[in-house]
Amino acid sequence: MTAFTRAHCRCVVVQNYGYDQAAQKLKIKSDWLRANIGKLPHQKFGHNQAVFCDCDLRLVQAMHTVLPSEALAVIDRPAPEEGPAPAQPAVPAYAALRPAQGRRRQPAGI
């Protein structure tokens, strides 16, 4: 078994689910999870049964998402142009900025 990092996991508070709970969240049969566990992201601690966090379940769902070609065409289509972008106010470059001129001193006694 190869060890991997859990770079996909973004859980702030990890809540692990057993087969039955994970299957309920995915709305599938737990037998399917048990039969396909070798192909699914999960966590395994020693001789305990496999557990899944929410990030694992999102990956399982993404792995088994089917998109018809019509849906892919909509996703891949570039967004329509909204027109020209609004003009940005002219801001001088940082290198072009100069310090303000100091005030001239008034002669004393005026």
Coordinates of N, CA, C and O in Angstrom, one line a residue, residues 19-104:
Y19 N -18.7 3.3 6.8 CA -19.4 2.9 5.6 C -20.9 3.3 5.5 O -21.3 3.9 4.6
D20 N -21.6 3.0 6.6 CA -23.0 3.3 6.6 C -23.3 4.8 6.5 O -24.2 5.3 5.8
Q21 N -22.6 5.6 7.3 CA -22.8 7.0 7.3 C -22.4 7.6 6.0 O -23.1 8.5 5.5
A22 N -21.3 7.2 5.5 CA -20.8 7.8 4.2 C -21.8 7.4 3.1 O -22.1 8.3 2.2
A23 N -22.3 6.2 3.1 CA -23.2 5.8 2.0 C -24.5 6.6 2.2 O -25.1 7.0 1.1
Q24 N -24.9 6.9 3.4 CA -26.1 7.7 3.6 C -25.9 9.1 3.0 O -26.8 9.6 2.4
K25 N -24.7 9.7 3.3 CA -24.5 11.0 2.8 C -24.4 11.0 1.3 O -24.8 12.0 0.6
L26 N -23.8 10.0 0.6 CA -23.8 9.9 -0.8 C -25.1 9.4 -1.4 O -25.2 9.4 -2.7
K27 N -26.0 8.9 -0.6 CA -27.2 8.3 -1.1 C -27.0 7.1 -2.0 O -27.6 7.0 -3.0
I28 N -26.1 6.2 -1.5 CA -25.8 5.0 -2.2 C -25.9 3.8 -1.2 O -26.0 4.1 0.0
K29 N -25.7 2.6 -1.6 CA -25.6 1.5 -0.7 C -24.2 1.3 -0.2 O -23.2 1.4 -0.9
S30 N -24.2 1.0 1.1 CA -22.9 0.8 1.8 C -22.1 -0.4 1.2 O -20.9 -0.4 1.2
D31 N -22.9 -1.4 0.7 CA -22.2 -2.5 0.1 C -21.3 -2.1 -1.1 O -20.3 -2.7 -1.4
W32 N -21.8 -1.1 -1.9 CA -21.0 -0.6 -3.0 C -19.7 0.0 -2.5 O -18.6 -0.2 -3.1
L33 N -19.7 0.8 -1.4 CA -18.5 1.3 -0.9 C -17.6 0.2 -0.4 O -16.4 0.3 -0.7
R34 N -18.1 -0.8 0.2 CA -17.2 -1.9 0.7 C -16.6 -2.6 -0.5 O -15.4 -3.0 -0.5
A35 N -17.4 -2.8 -1.6 CA -16.9 -3.6 -2.7 C -15.8 -2.8 -3.5 O -15.0 -3.4 -4.2
N36 N -15.9 -1.5 -3.5 CA -15.0 -0.6 -4.3 C -14.0 0.2 -3.5 O -13.4 1.1 -4.0
I37 N -13.8 -0.2 -2.2 CA -13.0 0.6 -1.3 C -11.5 0.7 -1.8 O -10.9 1.8 -1.6
G38 N -11.0 -0.2 -2.5 CA -9.7 -0.1 -3.1 C -9.5 0.9 -4.1 O -8.4 1.4 -4.4
K39 N -10.6 1.4 -4.7 CA -10.5 2.4 -5.8 C -11.0 3.8 -5.3 O -11.0 4.7 -6.1
L40 N -11.3 3.9 -4.0 CA -11.9 5.2 -3.5 C -10.9 5.8 -2.5 O -10.3 5.1 -1.7
P41 N -10.9 7.1 -2.4 CA -10.2 7.8 -1.3 C -10.8 7.5 0.0 O -12.0 7.6 0.2
H42 N -10.0 7.2 1.0 CA -10.5 6.9 2.3 C -9.3 6.9 3.3 O -8.1 7.0 2.9
Q43 N -9.6 6.7 4.6 CA -8.6 6.6 5.6 C -8.7 5.3 6.2 O -9.8 4.7 6.4
K44 N -7.5 4.7 6.6 CA -7.5 3.4 7.2 C -6.5 3.5 8.4 O -5.4 3.8 8.2
F45 N -7.0 3.1 9.6 CA -6.2 3.2 10.8 C -6.1 1.8 11.3 O -7.0 1.2 11.9
G46 N -4.9 1.1 11.1 CA -4.7 -0.2 11.6 C -5.7 -1.2 11.1 O -6.0 -1.3 9.9
H47 N -6.3 -2.0 12.0 CA -7.2 -3.0 11.6 C -8.7 -2.5 11.6 O -9.6 -3.3 11.4
N48 N -8.9 -1.2 11.9 CA -10.2 -0.7 11.9 C -10.8 -0.6 10.5 O -10.0 -0.6 9.5
Q49 N -12.1 -0.4 10.4 CA -12.7 -0.3 9.1 C -12.3 1.0 8.5 O -11.9 2.0 9.2
A50 N -12.4 1.2 7.2 CA -12.1 2.4 6.5 C -13.1 3.5 6.9 O -14.3 3.2 7.3
V51 N -12.6 4.7 6.9 CA -13.5 5.9 7.2 C -13.3 6.9 6.2 O -12.2 7.0 5.5
F52 N -14.2 7.8 6.0 CA -14.2 8.9 5.0 C -14.5 10.2 5.7 O -15.4 10.3 6.5
C53 N -13.7 11.2 5.3 CA -14.1 12.6 5.7 C -14.9 13.2 4.6 O -15.1 12.7 3.5
D54 N -15.4 14.5 4.8 CA -16.2 15.1 3.8 C -15.4 15.3 2.5 O -16.0 15.3 1.4
C55 N -14.1 15.6 2.6 CA -13.3 15.8 1.4 C -13.2 14.5 0.6 O -13.2 14.5 -0.6
D56 N -13.1 13.4 1.3 CA -13.0 12.1 0.6 C -14.4 11.9 -0.1 O -14.4 11.4 -1.3
L57 N -15.5 12.2 0.5 CA -16.8 12.0 -0.1 C -16.9 12.9 -1.3 O -17.5 12.5 -2.3
R58 N -16.4 14.1 -1.3 CA -16.5 15.0 -2.4 C -15.7 14.4 -3.6 O -16.1 14.5 -4.7
L59 N -14.5 13.8 -3.3 CA -13.7 13.2 -4.4 C -14.4 12.0 -5.0 O -14.4 11.8 -6.2
V60 N -15.1 11.2 -4.1 CA -15.8 10.0 -4.6 C -16.9 10.5 -5.5 O -17.1 10.0 -6.6
Q61 N -17.6 11.6 -5.1 CA -18.7 12.1 -5.9 C -18.1 12.6 -7.3 O -18.7 12.4 -8.3
A62 N -17.0 13.3 -7.2 CA -16.4 13.9 -8.5 C -15.9 12.8 -9.4 O -16.1 12.9 -10.6
M63 N -15.4 11.7 -8.8 CA -14.9 10.6 -9.6 C -16.0 9.9 -10.4 O -15.8 9.3 -11.5
H64 N -17.2 10.0 -9.9 CA -18.4 9.3 -10.5 C -19.4 10.2 -11.0 O -20.6 9.9 -11.2
T65 N -19.0 11.4 -11.4 CA -19.9 12.4 -12.0 C -19.8 12.3 -13.5 O -18.7 12.2 -14.0
V66 N -20.9 12.1 -14.1 CA -21.0 12.0 -15.6 C -21.5 13.2 -16.2 O -22.6 13.7 -15.8
L67 N -20.8 13.8 -17.1 CA -21.3 15.0 -17.8 C -21.5 14.7 -19.3 O -20.5 14.4 -20.0
P68 N -22.7 14.8 -19.8 CA -22.9 14.6 -21.2 C -22.2 15.7 -22.0 O -21.9 16.7 -21.5
S69 N -22.0 15.4 -23.3 CA -21.3 16.3 -24.2 C -22.0 17.7 -24.2 O -21.3 18.7 -24.4
E70 N -23.3 17.7 -24.2 CA -24.0 19.0 -24.2 C -23.6 19.8 -23.0 O -23.5 21.1 -23.1
A71 N -23.5 19.2 -21.8 CA -23.1 19.9 -20.6 C -21.7 20.4 -20.7 O -21.3 21.5 -20.3
L72 N -20.8 19.6 -21.3 CA -19.4 20.0 -21.5 C -19.3 21.2 -22.4 O -18.5 22.1 -22.2
A73 N -20.2 21.2 -23.4 CA -20.1 22.3 -24.4 C -20.5 23.6 -23.7 O -20.0 24.7 -23.9
V74 N -21.5 23.6 -22.7 CA -21.9 24.8 -22.0 C -20.7 25.2 -21.0 O -20.5 26.4 -20.9
I75 N -20.1 24.2 -20.4 CA -19.0 24.5 -19.5 C -17.8 25.1 -20.2 O -17.2 26.1 -19.7
D76 N -17.5 24.6 -21.3 CA -16.3 25.0 -22.1 C -16.5 26.3 -22.9 O -15.6 26.9 -23.3
R77 N -17.8 26.7 -23.0 CA -18.1 27.9 -23.8 C -17.6 29.1 -23.1 O -17.8 29.3 -21.9
P78 N -16.8 30.0 -23.8 CA -16.4 31.2 -23.1 C -17.6 32.1 -22.8 O -18.6 32.1 -23.4
A79 N -17.4 32.9 -21.7 CA -18.5 33.8 -21.3 C -18.7 34.9 -22.3 O -17.7 35.3 -22.9
P80 N -19.9 35.3 -22.5 CA -20.1 36.4 -23.5 C -19.5 37.7 -23.0 O -19.4 38.0 -21.8
E81 N -19.0 38.5 -24.0 CA -18.4 39.7 -23.7 C -19.4 40.7 -23.2 O -20.5 40.8 -23.7
E82 N -19.0 41.4 -22.1 CA -19.9 42.4 -21.5 C -19.8 43.8 -22.1 O -20.5 44.7 -21.8
G83 N -18.9 43.9 -23.0 CA -18.6 45.2 -23.6 C -17.2 45.7 -23.1 O -16.5 45.0 -22.4
P84 N -16.8 46.9 -23.5 CA -15.5 47.3 -23.1 C -15.4 47.5 -21.6 O -16.4 47.9 -20.9
A85 N -14.2 47.2 -21.0 CA -14.0 47.4 -19.6 C -14.1 48.9 -19.3 O -13.7 49.7 -20.1
P86 N -14.6 49.2 -18.1 CA -14.6 50.6 -17.7 C -13.2 51.2 -17.6 O -12.3 50.5 -17.2
A87 N -13.1 52.4 -18.0 CA -11.7 53.1 -18.0 C -11.2 53.2 -16.6 O -12.0 53.6 -15.7
Q88 N -10.0 52.8 -16.4 CA -9.4 52.9 -15.1 C -8.8 54.3 -14.9 O -8.3 54.9 -15.9
P89 N -8.9 54.9 -13.7 CA -8.3 56.3 -13.6 C -6.8 56.2 -13.7 O -6.2 55.2 -13.4
A90 N -6.2 57.3 -14.3 CA -4.8 57.3 -14.5 C -4.1 57.4 -13.1 O -4.3 58.3 -12.4
V91 N -3.3 56.4 -12.8 CA -2.5 56.4 -11.6 C -1.0 56.4 -12.0 O -0.6 55.5 -12.7
P92 N -0.3 57.4 -11.6 CA 1.1 57.4 -12.0 C 1.9 56.2 -11.4 O 1.5 55.7 -10.3
A93 N 2.9 55.8 -12.1 CA 3.7 54.7 -11.6 C 4.4 55.1 -10.3 O 4.7 56.3 -10.1
Y94 N 4.8 54.2 -9.5 CA 5.4 54.5 -8.2 C 6.8 55.2 -8.5 O 7.1 56.1 -7.7
A95 N 7.5 54.8 -9.5 CA 8.8 55.4 -9.8 C 8.6 56.9 -10.2 O 9.6 57.7 -10.0
A96 N 7.5 57.2 -10.7 CA 7.3 58.6 -11.2 C 6.9 59.5 -10.0 O 6.9 60.8 -10.2
L97 N 6.5 59.0 -8.9 CA 6.1 59.8 -7.7 C 7.3 60.6 -7.1 O 8.4 60.0 -7.0
R98 N 7.1 61.8 -6.8 CA 8.1 62.6 -6.1 C 7.6 63.2 -4.8 O 6.4 63.5 -4.7
P99 N 8.4 63.4 -3.9 CA 7.9 64.0 -2.6 C 7.4 65.4 -2.9 O 7.8 66.1 -3.8
A100 N 6.5 65.8 -2.0 CA 5.9 67.2 -2.1 C 7.0 68.2 -1.8 O 7.9 67.9 -1.0
Q101 N 6.9 69.4 -2.4 CA 7.8 70.4 -2.1 C 7.5 71.0 -0.7 O 6.4 71.2 -0.3
G102 N 8.6 71.2 0.1 CA 8.4 71.8 1.4 C 7.9 73.2 1.3 O 8.0 73.9 0.3
R103 N 7.4 73.7 2.5 CA 7.0 75.1 2.5 C 8.2 76.0 2.7 O 9.1 75.6 3.4
R104 N 8.1 77.2 2.2 CA 9.2 78.1 2.4 C 9.1 78.7 3.8 O 8.0 79.0 4.2

